[in-house]
Amino acid sequence: MIDNIEKIKKEIQDFNISNEDDLEAFRLEFLSRNGKIQSMFALMGKVPKEQKAEVGKAMNGVKVLAQQKFDDAQLELKKATRKEFGALDDITLPVEPTYAGSFHPLTQALDEMKQIFLRLGFNIADGPELENDFHNFTALNFPPDHPARDMQDTFFVRKSDDQNEQDLVLRTHTSPVQIRLMKNQQPPLRSIMPGRVYRNEAVTAKSYFQFNQVEGLYVDKNVNMGELIETLVMFAKLMYGSDVKYRVRPSYFPFTEPSIEMDVWWENEKGGQWLEILGAGMVDPNVFESVNVDPEIYTGFAFGMGVDRIAMLRYGIDDIRLLYENDIRFLEQFKS
Ligand code: PHE
């Protein structure tokens, strides 16, 4: 009997378990109900009384050995599969931080601008980036031969010689949304219209073929230039701080009369300079007429400002191209 037990012990020790199949074969051979260990215990009844203690002890030793070998092999195999799938051995280790993404600097600057104008009583509207000649130029009082219609500045999607077919362009500014708004809504109206615009310009650190603007339009009875300037000064103070240095200059746009531009004084290590942040003016009566708003009853002001410039100033970004390349190493710096 003891010999037999020794033999099983040897078999257990020699059994090679190197995969799941081996493990199962081992279990069937030794540990299952019909396995060698159970069968061995079944013979206990035939063991003479005086040997029972010794034989029982030996059998138990073999059983523990087999179970131990099974458990160890099972653990090793699990570890091996977890390694293969890159799992950690110690699941209590703190996880490595993952980059969950962040808002693009343009989005952050735009959000700030929106908040300011919402506070000033404007609501938010938008329009399409693909426009026709009427909305982008004609209704905005661009004379037919105005240089801004030139192929150099405008991306034409369809340029037609047919009088009945309008040119299609990528909008060169957000001002066409003013036209859409006034066609669809009766005054009074007070909206900002953020969006992407396109110009066929050489790409440099300072200019790009696409950028973002926020258009503003306020139309009501008795809207005047003083309110326009008041609104813009308020914006500059909320955006750049109440001690911002600004100036307002006369300018020209076909769709506003009179027209102005606003600059803010910007200082960095290299010195200070005036930077233009927006164009604005009183809505030209010809624009009102193109959308059937009576210029004898209503007046209004409009403005258009660049979002990219504002984001670049805010974050000290000196190359506009960085805003559009979506390099993760650049974007990661703007976690807020
Ligand atoms: N659309 C003009 C531009 O792109 C800006 C502007 C908007 C000027 C509204 C006056 C009024 O430069």
CSV table of C-alpha atoms and ligand atoms in Angstrom, one decimal:
chain,number,residue,atom,x,y,z
A,1,MET,CA,0.0,0.0,0.0
A,2,ILE,CA,2.7,2.4,1.0
A,3,ASP,CA,4.6,1.5,-2.2
A,4,ASN,CA,1.5,2.4,-4.2
A,5,ILE,CA,1.2,5.8,-2.4
A,6,GLU,CA,4.9,6.5,-3.1
A,7,LYS,CA,4.3,5.6,-6.8
A,8,ILE,CA,1.5,8.1,-7.0
A,9,LYS,CA,3.5,10.7,-5.3
A,10,LYS,CA,6.3,10.3,-7.8
A,11,GLU,CA,3.8,10.5,-10.7
A,12,ILE,CA,2.5,13.8,-9.3
A,13,GLN,CA,6.0,15.2,-8.9
A,14,ASP,CA,6.9,14.2,-12.5
A,15,PHE,CA,3.7,15.5,-14.1
A,16,ASN,CA,4.6,18.4,-16.4
A,17,ILE,CA,2.0,21.2,-16.4
A,18,SER,CA,2.8,23.8,-19.0
A,19,ASN,CA,-0.6,24.9,-20.3
A,20,GLU,CA,-4.4,24.8,-19.6
A,21,ASP,CA,-4.7,21.3,-21.2
A,22,ASP,CA,-2.0,19.9,-19.0
A,23,LEU,CA,-3.7,21.4,-15.9
A,24,GLU,CA,-7.0,19.8,-16.8
A,25,ALA,CA,-5.3,16.4,-17.5
A,26,PHE,CA,-3.6,16.6,-14.1
A,27,ARG,CA,-6.9,17.4,-12.4
A,28,LEU,CA,-8.6,14.5,-14.1
A,29,GLU,CA,-5.8,12.1,-13.3
A,30,PHE,CA,-5.4,12.9,-9.7
A,31,LEU,CA,-7.9,15.2,-8.2
A,32,SER,CA,-11.2,14.3,-9.8
A,33,ARG,CA,-13.8,12.0,-8.2
A,34,ASN,CA,-12.5,9.1,-10.2
A,35,GLY,CA,-8.9,10.2,-10.0
A,36,LYS,CA,-6.0,8.3,-8.4
A,37,ILE,CA,-6.2,10.1,-5.0
A,38,GLN,CA,-9.9,9.3,-4.5
A,39,SER,CA,-9.4,5.7,-5.6
A,40,MET,CA,-6.5,5.5,-3.2
A,41,PHE,CA,-8.7,6.7,-0.3
A,42,ALA,CA,-11.3,4.1,-1.3
A,43,LEU,CA,-8.8,1.4,-0.4
A,44,MET,CA,-8.5,2.6,3.2
A,45,GLY,CA,-11.1,0.1,4.3
A,46,LYS,CA,-8.7,-2.8,3.4
A,47,VAL,CA,-5.8,-1.4,5.3
A,48,PRO,CA,-5.1,-3.4,8.5
A,49,LYS,CA,-6.0,-1.4,11.6
A,50,GLU,CA,-2.5,-1.0,13.0
A,51,GLN,CA,-1.3,0.5,9.7
A,52,LYS,CA,-4.3,2.9,9.2
A,53,ALA,CA,-2.6,5.8,11.0
A,54,GLU,CA,0.6,5.6,8.9
A,55,VAL,CA,-1.2,5.0,5.6
A,56,GLY,CA,-3.8,7.7,6.2
A,57,LYS,CA,-1.0,10.2,6.9
A,58,ALA,CA,0.9,9.3,3.7
A,59,MET,CA,-2.3,9.5,1.7
A,60,ASN,CA,-3.1,12.9,3.1
A,61,GLY,CA,0.4,14.0,2.3
A,62,VAL,CA,0.0,13.0,-1.3
A,63,LYS,CA,-3.4,14.7,-1.5
A,64,VAL,CA,-2.0,18.0,-0.2
A,65,LEU,CA,0.9,17.7,-2.6
A,66,ALA,CA,-1.4,17.2,-5.6
A,67,GLN,CA,-3.7,20.1,-4.6
A,68,GLN,CA,-0.7,22.3,-4.0
A,69,LYS,CA,0.8,21.5,-7.3
A,70,PHE,CA,-2.5,22.2,-9.0
A,71,ASP,CA,-3.0,25.6,-7.3
A,72,ASP,CA,0.5,26.7,-8.0
A,73,ALA,CA,0.3,25.7,-11.7
A,74,GLN,CA,-3.0,27.4,-12.1
A,75,LEU,CA,-1.7,30.7,-10.6
A,76,GLU,CA,1.4,30.6,-12.8
A,77,LEU,CA,-0.7,30.1,-15.9
A,78,LYS,CA,-3.0,33.0,-15.0
A,79,LYS,CA,0.0,35.3,-14.4
A,80,ALA,CA,1.3,34.3,-17.8
A,81,THR,CA,-1.9,35.2,-19.6
A,82,ARG,CA,-2.2,38.5,-17.7
A,83,LYS,CA,1.4,39.4,-18.8
A,84,GLU,CA,0.5,38.5,-22.3
A,85,PHE,CA,-2.4,41.0,-22.2
A,86,GLY,CA,-0.3,43.6,-20.4
A,87,ALA,CA,-2.2,43.5,-17.2
A,88,LEU,CA,-0.7,44.5,-13.9
A,89,ASP,CA,0.3,41.9,-11.2
A,90,ASP,CA,-0.6,44.4,-8.5
A,91,ILE,CA,-4.1,45.7,-9.1
A,92,THR,CA,-3.8,48.0,-6.1
A,93,LEU,CA,-1.2,50.2,-7.9
A,94,PRO,CA,-2.5,53.7,-8.6
A,95,VAL,CA,-3.4,54.0,-12.3
A,96,GLU,CA,-1.3,56.1,-14.6
A,97,PRO,CA,-3.0,59.4,-15.4
A,98,THR,CA,-4.6,59.5,-18.8
A,99,TYR,CA,-4.9,62.7,-20.9
A,100,ALA,CA,-8.7,63.3,-20.9
A,101,GLY,CA,-8.6,66.1,-23.5
A,102,SER,CA,-9.2,69.8,-23.0
A,103,PHE,CA,-10.9,72.7,-24.7
A,104,HIS,CA,-9.0,74.2,-27.7
A,105,PRO,CA,-7.6,77.7,-27.0
A,106,LEU,CA,-9.9,79.1,-29.7
A,107,THR,CA,-12.9,77.5,-28.0
A,108,GLN,CA,-11.8,78.9,-24.6
A,109,ALA,CA,-11.4,82.4,-26.0
A,110,LEU,CA,-14.7,82.1,-27.9
A,111,ASP,CA,-16.5,81.0,-24.8
A,112,GLU,CA,-15.2,84.0,-22.9
A,113,MET,CA,-16.4,86.3,-25.6
A,114,LYS,CA,-19.8,84.7,-25.7
A,115,GLN,CA,-20.2,85.0,-21.9
A,116,ILE,CA,-19.4,88.8,-22.2
A,117,PHE,CA,-22.0,89.4,-24.9
A,118,LEU,CA,-24.6,87.3,-23.2
A,119,ARG,CA,-24.1,89.5,-20.2
A,120,LEU,CA,-24.6,92.6,-22.4
A,121,GLY,CA,-28.0,91.3,-23.6
A,122,PHE,CA,-27.0,89.7,-26.9
A,123,ASN,CA,-28.2,86.2,-28.0
A,124,ILE,CA,-26.3,83.8,-30.3
A,125,ALA,CA,-27.0,83.0,-33.9
A,126,ASP,CA,-25.2,81.3,-36.7
A,127,GLY,CA,-25.2,80.8,-40.5
A,128,PRO,CA,-23.6,78.6,-43.1
A,129,GLU,CA,-19.9,78.7,-44.1
A,130,LEU,CA,-20.8,78.1,-47.8
A,131,GLU,CA,-22.4,81.4,-48.9
A,132,ASN,CA,-23.7,82.8,-52.1
A,133,ASP,CA,-22.6,86.2,-53.6
A,134,PHE,CA,-25.8,87.9,-52.4
A,135,HIS,CA,-25.3,87.2,-48.7
A,136,ASN,CA,-21.5,87.6,-48.6
A,137,PHE,CA,-21.2,90.7,-50.8
A,138,THR,CA,-24.2,92.2,-52.7
A,139,ALA,CA,-26.6,92.6,-49.8
A,140,LEU,CA,-23.7,94.0,-47.7
A,141,ASN,CA,-23.3,96.9,-50.2
A,142,PHE,CA,-20.2,95.7,-52.0
A,143,PRO,CA,-20.0,97.5,-55.3
A,144,PRO,CA,-19.7,95.0,-58.2
A,145,ASP,CA,-16.1,95.8,-58.8
A,146,HIS,CA,-15.0,95.9,-55.2
A,147,PRO,CA,-11.5,94.4,-54.7
A,148,ALA,CA,-12.7,92.1,-51.9
A,149,ARG,CA,-14.6,90.1,-54.5
A,150,ASP,CA,-11.3,89.5,-56.3
A,151,MET,CA,-10.2,85.9,-56.7
A,152,GLN,CA,-7.2,86.7,-54.6
A,153,ASP,CA,-9.2,87.1,-51.4
A,154,THR,CA,-12.1,84.8,-51.9
A,155,PHE,CA,-12.3,81.1,-52.2
A,156,PHE,CA,-14.9,80.5,-55.0
A,157,VAL,CA,-16.7,77.2,-54.9
A,158,ARG,CA,-18.7,78.0,-58.0
A,159,LYS,CA,-17.9,81.0,-60.2
A,160,SER,CA,-20.6,81.4,-62.8
A,161,ASP,CA,-20.9,83.5,-66.0
A,162,ASP,CA,-24.6,82.8,-66.0
A,163,GLN,CA,-26.5,85.9,-64.7
A,164,ASN,CA,-29.1,83.7,-63.1
A,165,GLU,CA,-26.7,81.6,-61.2
A,166,GLN,CA,-24.9,83.1,-58.2
A,167,ASP,CA,-21.3,82.6,-57.3
A,168,LEU,CA,-20.8,80.3,-54.3
A,169,VAL,CA,-18.0,81.2,-51.9
A,170,LEU,CA,-16.6,80.2,-48.6
A,171,ARG,CA,-17.7,83.1,-46.6
A,172,THR,CA,-15.0,85.7,-46.2
A,173,HIS,CA,-16.5,87.1,-43.0
A,174,THR,CA,-19.4,86.5,-40.6
A,175,SER,CA,-21.3,89.6,-41.9
A,176,PRO,CA,-23.5,87.5,-44.2
A,177,VAL,CA,-25.1,86.1,-41.1
A,178,GLN,CA,-26.4,89.7,-40.4
A,179,ILE,CA,-28.2,89.5,-43.7
A,180,ARG,CA,-29.8,86.1,-42.9
A,181,LEU,CA,-30.8,87.3,-39.4
A,182,MET,CA,-32.5,90.4,-40.7
A,183,LYS,CA,-34.3,88.4,-43.5
A,184,ASN,CA,-35.7,86.1,-40.9
A,185,GLN,CA,-36.4,88.3,-38.0
A,186,GLN,CA,-38.0,91.7,-37.5
A,187,PRO,CA,-36.1,94.2,-35.4
A,188,PRO,CA,-35.5,94.7,-32.6
A,189,LEU,CA,-32.6,92.2,-32.6
A,190,ARG,CA,-29.4,92.0,-30.8
A,191,SER,CA,-27.2,89.0,-31.6
A,192,ILE,CA,-23.7,87.8,-31.9
A,193,MET,CA,-22.8,85.3,-34.7
A,194,PRO,CA,-19.5,83.4,-34.1
A,195,GLY,CA,-18.0,81.3,-36.8
A,196,ARG,CA,-15.3,80.3,-39.1
A,197,VAL,CA,-14.4,82.3,-42.2
A,198,TYR,CA,-12.0,81.8,-45.1
A,199,ARG,CA,-9.7,84.0,-47.1
A,200,ASN,CA,-7.4,83.1,-49.9
A,201,GLU,CA,-4.3,84.5,-48.3
A,202,ALA,CA,-0.7,83.4,-48.1
A,203,VAL,CA,-0.1,81.3,-45.0
A,204,THR,CA,2.4,82.9,-42.6
A,205,ALA,CA,2.8,83.0,-38.8
A,206,LYS,CA,0.3,85.9,-38.8
A,207,SER,CA,-2.2,85.0,-41.4
A,208,TYR,CA,-4.0,81.8,-42.3
A,209,PHE,CA,-6.6,80.8,-45.0
A,210,GLN,CA,-9.1,80.2,-42.3
A,211,PHE,CA,-9.9,82.0,-39.0
A,212,ASN,CA,-12.8,82.8,-36.7
A,213,GLN,CA,-14.8,85.9,-36.2
A,214,VAL,CA,-17.6,87.0,-33.9
A,215,GLU,CA,-20.1,89.2,-35.6
A,216,GLY,CA,-22.4,91.5,-33.7
A,217,LEU,CA,-25.6,93.2,-34.7
A,218,TYR,CA,-28.0,95.4,-32.8
A,219,VAL,CA,-31.0,96.9,-34.7
A,220,ASP,CA,-33.7,98.9,-33.1
A,221,LYS,CA,-35.2,102.4,-33.1
A,222,ASN,CA,-32.7,105.1,-32.2
A,223,VAL,CA,-29.6,102.9,-31.9
A,224,ASN,CA,-26.7,105.3,-32.1
A,225,MET,CA,-22.9,105.5,-32.4
A,226,GLY,CA,-22.5,106.3,-28.7
A,227,GLU,CA,-24.1,102.9,-27.8
A,228,LEU,CA,-21.8,101.2,-30.2
A,229,ILE,CA,-18.7,102.6,-28.7
A,230,GLU,CA,-20.0,102.1,-25.2
A,231,THR,CA,-20.6,98.4,-26.0
A,232,LEU,CA,-17.1,97.9,-27.5
A,233,VAL,CA,-15.4,99.6,-24.6
A,234,MET,CA,-17.3,97.5,-22.2
A,235,PHE,CA,-16.2,94.4,-24.2
A,236,ALA,CA,-12.6,95.5,-24.2
A,237,LYS,CA,-12.7,96.0,-20.4
A,238,LEU,CA,-14.3,92.7,-19.6
A,239,MET,CA,-12.0,90.8,-22.0
A,240,TYR,CA,-8.7,92.5,-21.2
A,241,GLY,CA,-9.3,94.0,-17.8
A,242,SER,CA,-10.7,97.4,-16.7
A,243,ASP,CA,-7.3,99.1,-17.1
A,244,VAL,CA,-7.0,98.2,-20.8
A,245,LYS,CA,-5.7,101.0,-23.1
A,246,TYR,CA,-7.8,101.3,-26.3
A,247,ARG,CA,-8.4,103.7,-29.1
A,248,VAL,CA,-11.1,104.0,-31.7
A,249,ARG,CA,-10.2,105.1,-35.3
A,250,PRO,CA,-12.3,106.0,-38.3
A,251,SER,CA,-12.3,103.3,-41.0
A,252,TYR,CA,-14.2,102.1,-44.0
A,253,PHE,CA,-16.5,99.1,-44.7
A,254,PRO,CA,-19.1,99.0,-47.5
A,255,PHE,CA,-21.8,97.9,-45.1
A,256,THR,CA,-21.3,100.4,-42.3
A,257,GLU,CA,-21.4,104.2,-42.3
A,258,PRO,CA,-19.7,105.7,-40.4
A,259,SER,CA,-17.1,102.9,-39.8
A,260,ILE,CA,-14.5,102.5,-37.1
A,261,GLU,CA,-11.8,100.2,-35.9
A,262,MET,CA,-10.7,99.6,-32.4
A,263,ASP,CA,-7.2,98.9,-31.2
A,264,VAL,CA,-5.9,97.8,-27.9
A,265,TRP,CA,-2.4,98.5,-26.5
A,266,TRP,CA,-0.4,95.3,-26.1
A,267,GLU,CA,2.8,95.0,-24.2
A,268,ASN,CA,5.2,92.1,-23.9
A,269,GLU,CA,8.9,91.7,-23.2
A,270,LYS,CA,9.7,93.0,-26.7
A,271,GLY,CA,7.8,96.3,-26.1
A,272,GLY,CA,4.3,97.6,-26.8
A,273,GLN,CA,2.2,98.1,-29.9
A,274,TRP,CA,-1.4,98.9,-31.0
A,275,LEU,CA,-3.2,95.8,-32.2
A,276,GLU,CA,-6.4,96.0,-34.2
A,277,ILE,CA,-9.1,93.8,-32.6
A,278,LEU,CA,-12.3,94.7,-34.5
A,279,GLY,CA,-14.1,96.6,-37.2
A,280,ALA,CA,-17.5,98.2,-36.6
A,281,GLY,CA,-19.9,100.9,-37.6
A,282,MET,CA,-23.5,102.0,-38.0
A,283,VAL,CA,-25.4,99.7,-40.4
A,284,ASP,CA,-25.5,101.3,-43.9
A,285,PRO,CA,-29.1,102.2,-45.0
A,286,ASN,CA,-28.4,100.3,-48.3
A,287,VAL,CA,-27.9,97.1,-46.2
A,288,PHE,CA,-31.3,97.7,-44.5
A,289,GLU,CA,-32.9,98.2,-47.9
A,290,SER,CA,-31.5,94.9,-49.2
A,291,VAL,CA,-33.4,93.0,-46.5
A,292,ASN,CA,-36.5,95.2,-46.4
A,293,VAL,CA,-35.9,96.9,-43.1
A,294,ASP,CA,-37.0,100.5,-43.2
A,295,PRO,CA,-34.0,102.8,-42.6
A,296,GLU,CA,-36.3,105.6,-41.8
A,297,ILE,CA,-37.6,103.7,-38.8
A,298,TYR,CA,-34.6,101.6,-37.7
A,299,THR,CA,-30.9,102.2,-37.1
A,300,GLY,CA,-28.3,99.7,-35.9
A,301,PHE,CA,-24.7,99.0,-35.3
A,302,ALA,CA,-22.6,96.0,-36.3
A,303,PHE,CA,-19.1,94.8,-35.4
A,304,GLY,CA,-16.8,92.0,-36.4
A,305,MET,CA,-13.9,90.8,-34.3
A,306,GLY,CA,-11.2,88.1,-34.8
A,307,VAL,CA,-11.2,85.3,-32.3
A,308,ASP,CA,-7.8,84.0,-33.3
A,309,ARG,CA,-6.0,87.3,-32.5
A,310,ILE,CA,-7.7,87.4,-29.1
A,311,ALA,CA,-6.7,83.8,-28.3
A,312,MET,CA,-3.2,84.4,-29.4
A,313,LEU,CA,-2.9,87.5,-27.2
A,314,ARG,CA,-4.5,85.8,-24.3
A,315,TYR,CA,-2.1,82.8,-24.4
A,316,GLY,CA,1.0,84.3,-25.9
A,317,ILE,CA,0.8,82.2,-29.1
A,318,ASP,CA,2.9,83.8,-31.8
A,319,ASP,CA,2.1,81.6,-34.8
A,320,ILE,CA,-1.5,81.3,-35.9
A,321,ARG,CA,-0.8,77.9,-37.6
A,322,LEU,CA,-0.5,76.3,-34.2
A,323,LEU,CA,-4.2,76.8,-33.7
A,324,TYR,CA,-5.1,74.6,-36.7
A,325,GLU,CA,-2.5,71.9,-36.7
A,326,ASN,CA,-4.0,70.1,-33.6
A,327,ASP,CA,-0.6,68.9,-32.4
A,328,ILE,CA,-1.4,67.2,-29.1
A,329,ARG,CA,1.8,68.6,-27.5
A,330,PHE,CA,0.5,72.1,-28.2
A,331,LEU,CA,-3.1,71.4,-27.1
A,332,GLU,CA,-2.1,69.7,-23.9
A,333,GLN,CA,-0.9,73.0,-22.6
A,334,PHE,CA,-4.4,74.5,-22.4
A,335,LYS,CA,-6.0,72.3,-19.8
A,336,SER,CA,-8.3,74.5,-17.8
B,1,PHE,N1,-16.7,92.0,-41.8
B,1,PHE,C1,-15.7,92.9,-41.4
B,1,PHE,C2,-14.3,92.2,-41.6
B,1,PHE,O1,-14.3,91.0,-41.8
B,1,PHE,C3,-15.7,93.4,-40.0
B,1,PHE,C4,-16.9,94.2,-39.7
B,1,PHE,C5,-18.1,93.6,-39.2
B,1,PHE,C6,-16.9,95.6,-39.8
B,1,PHE,C7,-19.2,94.4,-39.0
B,1,PHE,C8,-18.0,96.4,-39.6
B,1,PHE,C9,-19.1,95.8,-39.1
B,1,PHE,O2,-13.3,92.8,-41.6
